[in-house]
Short mmCIF file of C-alpha atoms in Angstrom, two decimals:
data_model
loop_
_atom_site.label_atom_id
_atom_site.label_comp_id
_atom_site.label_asym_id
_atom_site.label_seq_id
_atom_site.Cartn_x
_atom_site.Cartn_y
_atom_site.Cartn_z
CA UNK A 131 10.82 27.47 -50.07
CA UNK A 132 13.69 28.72 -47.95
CA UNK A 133 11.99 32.47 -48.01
CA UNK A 134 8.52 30.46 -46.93
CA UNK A 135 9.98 28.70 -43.66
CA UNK A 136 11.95 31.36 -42.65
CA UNK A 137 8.61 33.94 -42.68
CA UNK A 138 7.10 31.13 -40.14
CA UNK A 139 9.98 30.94 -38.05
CA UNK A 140 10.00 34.54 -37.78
CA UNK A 141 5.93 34.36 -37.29
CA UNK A 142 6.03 31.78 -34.52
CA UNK A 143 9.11 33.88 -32.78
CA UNK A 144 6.75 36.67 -32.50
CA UNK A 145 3.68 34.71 -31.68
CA UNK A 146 5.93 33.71 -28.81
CA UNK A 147 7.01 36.82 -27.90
CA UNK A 148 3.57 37.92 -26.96
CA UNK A 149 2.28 35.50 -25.07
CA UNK A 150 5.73 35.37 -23.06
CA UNK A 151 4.80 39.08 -22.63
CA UNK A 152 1.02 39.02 -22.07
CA UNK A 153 1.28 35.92 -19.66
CA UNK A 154 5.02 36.15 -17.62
CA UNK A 155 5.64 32.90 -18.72
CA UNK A 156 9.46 32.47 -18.58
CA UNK A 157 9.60 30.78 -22.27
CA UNK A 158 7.28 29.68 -25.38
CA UNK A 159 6.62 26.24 -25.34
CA UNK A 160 8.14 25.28 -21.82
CA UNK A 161 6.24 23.69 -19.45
CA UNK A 162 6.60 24.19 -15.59
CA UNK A 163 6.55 20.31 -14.27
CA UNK A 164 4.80 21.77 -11.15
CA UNK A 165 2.05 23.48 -12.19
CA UNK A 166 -1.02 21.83 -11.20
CA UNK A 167 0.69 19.56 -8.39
CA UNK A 168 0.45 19.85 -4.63
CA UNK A 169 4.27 21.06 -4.65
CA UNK A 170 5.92 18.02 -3.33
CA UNK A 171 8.37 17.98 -6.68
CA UNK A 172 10.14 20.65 -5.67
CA UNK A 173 11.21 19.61 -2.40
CA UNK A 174 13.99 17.76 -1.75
CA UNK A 175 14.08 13.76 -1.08
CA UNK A 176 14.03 13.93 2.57
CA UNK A 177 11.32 16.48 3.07
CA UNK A 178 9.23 14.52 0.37
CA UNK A 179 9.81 11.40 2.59
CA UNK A 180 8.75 13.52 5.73
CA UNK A 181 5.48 14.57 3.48
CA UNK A 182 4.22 11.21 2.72
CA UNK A 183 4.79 9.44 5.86
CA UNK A 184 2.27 12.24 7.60
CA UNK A 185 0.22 12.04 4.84
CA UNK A 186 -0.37 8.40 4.85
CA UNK A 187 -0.30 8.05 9.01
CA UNK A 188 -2.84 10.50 8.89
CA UNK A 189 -5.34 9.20 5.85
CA UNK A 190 -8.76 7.15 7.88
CA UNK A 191 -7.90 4.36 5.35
CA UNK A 192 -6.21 3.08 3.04
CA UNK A 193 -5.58 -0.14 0.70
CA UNK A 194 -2.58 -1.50 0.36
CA UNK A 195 -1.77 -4.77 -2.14
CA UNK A 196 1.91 -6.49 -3.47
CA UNK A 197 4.06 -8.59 -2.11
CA UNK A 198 6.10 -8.51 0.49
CA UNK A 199 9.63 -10.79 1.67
CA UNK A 200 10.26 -11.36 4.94
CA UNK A 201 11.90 -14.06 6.80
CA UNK A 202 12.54 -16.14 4.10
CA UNK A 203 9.03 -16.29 2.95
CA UNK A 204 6.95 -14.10 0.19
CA UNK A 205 3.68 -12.65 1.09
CA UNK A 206 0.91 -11.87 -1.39
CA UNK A 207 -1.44 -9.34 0.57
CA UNK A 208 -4.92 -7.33 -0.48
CA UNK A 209 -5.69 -4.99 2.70
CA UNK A 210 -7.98 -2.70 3.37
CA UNK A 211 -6.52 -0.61 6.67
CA UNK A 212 -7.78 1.90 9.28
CA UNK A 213 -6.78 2.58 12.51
CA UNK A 214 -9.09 0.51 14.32
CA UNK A 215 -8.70 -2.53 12.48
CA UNK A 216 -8.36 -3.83 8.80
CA UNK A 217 -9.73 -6.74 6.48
CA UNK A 218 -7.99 -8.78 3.26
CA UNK A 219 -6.58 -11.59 2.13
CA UNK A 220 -2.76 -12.94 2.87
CA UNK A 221 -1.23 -15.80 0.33
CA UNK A 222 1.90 -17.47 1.87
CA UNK A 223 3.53 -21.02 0.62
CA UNK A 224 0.49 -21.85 -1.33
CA UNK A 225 -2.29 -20.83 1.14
CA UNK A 226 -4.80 -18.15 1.65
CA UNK A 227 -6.45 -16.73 4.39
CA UNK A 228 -8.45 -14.35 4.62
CA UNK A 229 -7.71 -11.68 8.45
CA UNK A 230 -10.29 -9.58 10.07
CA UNK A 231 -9.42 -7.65 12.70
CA UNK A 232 -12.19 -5.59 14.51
CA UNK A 233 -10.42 -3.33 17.17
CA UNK A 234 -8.31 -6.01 19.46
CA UNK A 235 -10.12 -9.18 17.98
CA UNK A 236 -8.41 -10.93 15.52
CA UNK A 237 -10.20 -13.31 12.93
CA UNK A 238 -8.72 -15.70 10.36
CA UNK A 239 -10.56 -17.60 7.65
CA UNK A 240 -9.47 -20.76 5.16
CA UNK A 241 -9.96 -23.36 3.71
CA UNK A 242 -9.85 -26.85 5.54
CA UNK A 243 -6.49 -27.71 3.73
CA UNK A 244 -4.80 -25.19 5.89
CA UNK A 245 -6.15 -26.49 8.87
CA UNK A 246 -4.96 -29.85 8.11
CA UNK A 247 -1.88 -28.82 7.53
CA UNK A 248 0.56 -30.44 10.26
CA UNK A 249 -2.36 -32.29 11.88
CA UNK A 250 -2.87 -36.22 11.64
CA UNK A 251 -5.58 -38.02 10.17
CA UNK A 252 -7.69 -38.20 13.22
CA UNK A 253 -7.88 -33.74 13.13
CA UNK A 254 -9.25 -34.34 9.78
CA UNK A 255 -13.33 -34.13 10.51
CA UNK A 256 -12.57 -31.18 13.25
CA UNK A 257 -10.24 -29.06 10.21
CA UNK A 258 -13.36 -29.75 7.84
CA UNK A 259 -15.76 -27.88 10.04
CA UNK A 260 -13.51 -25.17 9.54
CA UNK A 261 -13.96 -24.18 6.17
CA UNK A 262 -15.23 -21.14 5.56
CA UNK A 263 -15.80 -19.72 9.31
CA UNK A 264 -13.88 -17.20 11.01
CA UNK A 265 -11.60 -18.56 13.86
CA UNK A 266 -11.10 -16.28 16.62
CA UNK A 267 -7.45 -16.01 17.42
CA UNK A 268 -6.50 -15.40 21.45
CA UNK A 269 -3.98 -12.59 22.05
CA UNK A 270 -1.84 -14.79 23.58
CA UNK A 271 -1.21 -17.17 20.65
CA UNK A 272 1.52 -17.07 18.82
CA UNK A 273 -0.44 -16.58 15.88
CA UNK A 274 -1.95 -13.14 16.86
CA UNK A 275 1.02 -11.28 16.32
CA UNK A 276 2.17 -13.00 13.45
CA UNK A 277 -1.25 -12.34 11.85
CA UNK A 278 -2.20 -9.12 13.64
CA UNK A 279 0.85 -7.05 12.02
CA UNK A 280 -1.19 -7.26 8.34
CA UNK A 281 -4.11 -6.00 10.06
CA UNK A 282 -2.36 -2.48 11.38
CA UNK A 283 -1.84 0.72 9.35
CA UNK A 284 0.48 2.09 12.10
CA UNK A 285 2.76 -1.02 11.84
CA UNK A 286 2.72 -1.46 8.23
CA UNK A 287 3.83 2.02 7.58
CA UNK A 288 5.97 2.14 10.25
CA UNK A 289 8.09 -1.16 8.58
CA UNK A 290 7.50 -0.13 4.82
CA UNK A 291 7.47 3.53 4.54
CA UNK A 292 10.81 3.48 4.98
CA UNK A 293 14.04 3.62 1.85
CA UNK A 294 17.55 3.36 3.06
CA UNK A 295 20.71 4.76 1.78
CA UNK A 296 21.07 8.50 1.02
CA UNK A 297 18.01 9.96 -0.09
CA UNK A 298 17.15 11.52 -3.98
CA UNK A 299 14.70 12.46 -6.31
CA UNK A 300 14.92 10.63 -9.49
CA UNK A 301 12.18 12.80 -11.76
CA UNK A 302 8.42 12.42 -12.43
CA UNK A 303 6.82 9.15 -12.95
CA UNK A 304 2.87 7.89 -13.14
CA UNK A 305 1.36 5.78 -11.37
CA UNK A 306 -2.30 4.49 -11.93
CA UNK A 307 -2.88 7.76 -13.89
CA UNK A 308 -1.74 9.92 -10.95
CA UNK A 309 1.69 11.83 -11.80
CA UNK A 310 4.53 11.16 -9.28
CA UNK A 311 6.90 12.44 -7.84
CA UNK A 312 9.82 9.36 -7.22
CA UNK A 313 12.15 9.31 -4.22
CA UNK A 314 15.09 6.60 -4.38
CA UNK A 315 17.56 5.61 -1.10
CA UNK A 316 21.02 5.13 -2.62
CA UNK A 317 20.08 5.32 -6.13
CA UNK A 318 17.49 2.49 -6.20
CA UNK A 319 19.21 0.01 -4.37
CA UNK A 320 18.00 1.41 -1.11
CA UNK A 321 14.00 1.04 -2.44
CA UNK A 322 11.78 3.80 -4.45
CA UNK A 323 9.05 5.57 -3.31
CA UNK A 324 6.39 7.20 -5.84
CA UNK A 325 4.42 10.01 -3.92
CA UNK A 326 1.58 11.52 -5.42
CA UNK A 327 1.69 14.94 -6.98
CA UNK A 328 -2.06 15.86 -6.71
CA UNK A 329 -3.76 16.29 -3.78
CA UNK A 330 -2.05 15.08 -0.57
CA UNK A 331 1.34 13.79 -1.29
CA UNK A 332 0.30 10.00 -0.49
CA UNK A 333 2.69 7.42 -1.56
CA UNK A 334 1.66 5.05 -4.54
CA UNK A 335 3.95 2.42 -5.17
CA UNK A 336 7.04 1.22 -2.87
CA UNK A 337 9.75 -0.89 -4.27
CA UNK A 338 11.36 -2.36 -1.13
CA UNK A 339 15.30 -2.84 -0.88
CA UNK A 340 16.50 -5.72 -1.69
CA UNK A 341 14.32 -7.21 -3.39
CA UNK A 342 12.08 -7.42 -0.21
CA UNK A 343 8.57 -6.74 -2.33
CA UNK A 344 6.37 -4.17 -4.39
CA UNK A 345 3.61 -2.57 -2.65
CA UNK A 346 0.78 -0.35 -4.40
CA UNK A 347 -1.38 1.98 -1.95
CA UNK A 348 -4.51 3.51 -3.40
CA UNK A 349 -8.32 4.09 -2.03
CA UNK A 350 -6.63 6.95 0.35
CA UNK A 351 -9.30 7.99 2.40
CA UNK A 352 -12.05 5.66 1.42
CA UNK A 353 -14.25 4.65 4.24
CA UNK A 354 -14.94 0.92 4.62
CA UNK A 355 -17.14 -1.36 6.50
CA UNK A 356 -15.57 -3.34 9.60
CA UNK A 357 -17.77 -4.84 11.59
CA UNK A 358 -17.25 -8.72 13.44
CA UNK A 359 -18.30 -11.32 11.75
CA UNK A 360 -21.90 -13.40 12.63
CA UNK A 361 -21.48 -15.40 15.34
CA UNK A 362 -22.67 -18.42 13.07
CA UNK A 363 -19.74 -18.22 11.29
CA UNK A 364 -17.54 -17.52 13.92
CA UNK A 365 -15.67 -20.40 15.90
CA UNK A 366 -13.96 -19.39 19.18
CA UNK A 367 -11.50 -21.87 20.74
CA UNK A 368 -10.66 -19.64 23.49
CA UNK A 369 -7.02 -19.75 25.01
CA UNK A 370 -4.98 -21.70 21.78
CA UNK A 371 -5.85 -22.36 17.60
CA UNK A 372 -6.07 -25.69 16.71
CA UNK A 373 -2.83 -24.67 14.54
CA UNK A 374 -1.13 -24.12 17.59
#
C-alpha cells in the first residue's frame, strides 16, 4: 500500500512538473487571486478607494438600496440615480414616500396618513385628496433639500463613498455573485467598502462607520426612464407644502 501511494505522489509531482514547465505557472495547484479581475486587488487601499469613487461618479446610473442613519433617524431607501435626476422610495419613522426628481423639479408621493400627520381635523378632506398624486415641492421649502439630497448621485456619493480611519485591504469577498475586492478604514470600525473585481471597479456594498447604515449599489450603468409625472396626478401648491 505504502509502495502504491508513494508511485502517485511521485506521478502527480511529475504531472506537475510539466505543466509548471509547459505553462510558466509559478506552482501546481496555486491559483493567482487576480487572474480574471480588472486588477483592483492588487492595489493598495487608497488607490482602490481612488478607483471606485471615479468609477461610480462616472457610471450614467446607478441603484442604490439599505439603510442609512443620520440625525438620529434611520432611512430605508430604493433609488434609482443619474445625474439629471433620480426616482425611489424613502421609509422614515413608519412612512413611505415615494421622490421623483426630474432635473430641478422635485416630486413626492404618499399616502394621506402622512399628510395628516401634524395637521388638525379640519386638513383632513384636503390630506385625502392627496393620496396617491405627486406633490410638487418649491425650491424654497424646507422640504426640497431635505428630500432633494436622495434624489442626487453626486451628493450621495460624495457623503457615502467615503471610510475613515487609516485605509486597508482586508482580502477577497463576494458580493451578489460578483468577487470583491474589500477595503476597511481603521480595521472595520472606520466602514468597509466591497469594490468589484470584474469589469469597472464599482463599489457593491458599503458598511458605514458607526453603525450609520448598509448600502448595496448594483444596476451600474443601466439606463432608466425619468420623465415628470402626468399632470393629472400632479398637485402643485406653488410657493409652500401643505407639510410646511
Amino acid at each position: 500500500m505504502r509502495q502504491g501511494r508513494t508511485r502517485r505522489t511521485a506521478l502527480v509531482s511529475a504531472m506537475c512538473a510539466l505543466v509548471v514547465a509547459g505553462t510558466g505557472l509559478t506552482g501546481c495547484g496555486s491559483e493567482d487571486p487576480d487572474a480574471g479581475t480588472n486588477g483592483v486587488g492588487k492595489l493598495p487601499a487608497d488607490q482602490i478607494q481612488a478607483r471606485t469613487r471615479t468609477a461610480a461618479e462616472s457610471a450614467q446610473a446607478v441603484r442604490l438600496s439599505g439603510t442609512v442613519v443620520a440625525g438620529g433617524s434611520t432611512y430605508k431607501l430604493d433609488m434609482r440615480l443619474k445625474s439629471d435626476g433620480g426616482t425611489g422610495s424613502v421609509s422614515a419613522q413608519g412612512a413611505t414616500f415615494q421622490l421623483l426628481r426630474v432635473g430641478e423639479e422635485l416630486f413626492l408621493m404618499a399616502d394621506a396618513e402622512f399628510w395628516h400627520d401634524g395637521h388638525d381635523e379640519g386638513d383632513a378632506a384636503a390630506a385625502d385628496k392627496l393620496d396617491g398624486k405627486y406633490v410638487k415641492v418649491p425650491k424654497g421649502d424646507p422640504s426640497y433639500q431635505r428630500f432633494s439630497g436622495f434624489t442626487d448621485k453626486d451628493v450621495l456619493f460624495d457623503s457615502l463613498l467615503t471610510l475613515h480611519g487609516t485605509l486597508a485591504t482586508d482580502g477577497r469577498h463576494e458580493e451578489s455573485g460578483v468577487r470583491t475586492i474589500r477595503i476597511t478604514g481603521d480595521q472595520g470600525s472606520g466602514g468597509t467598502l466591497d469594490v468589484s473585481l470584474e469589469g469597472r471597479p464599482y463599489p457593491l456594498r458599503l458598511v458605514r462607520a458607526g453603525g450609520a447604515g448598509t448600502l448595496t449599489f448594483s444596476d451600474w450603468g443601466k439606463d432608466f426612464p425619468l420623465e415628470q409625472p402626468a399632470k393629472d396626478k400632479t398637485v402643485d401648491y406653488g410657493q409652500q407644502l401643505p407639510t410646511s
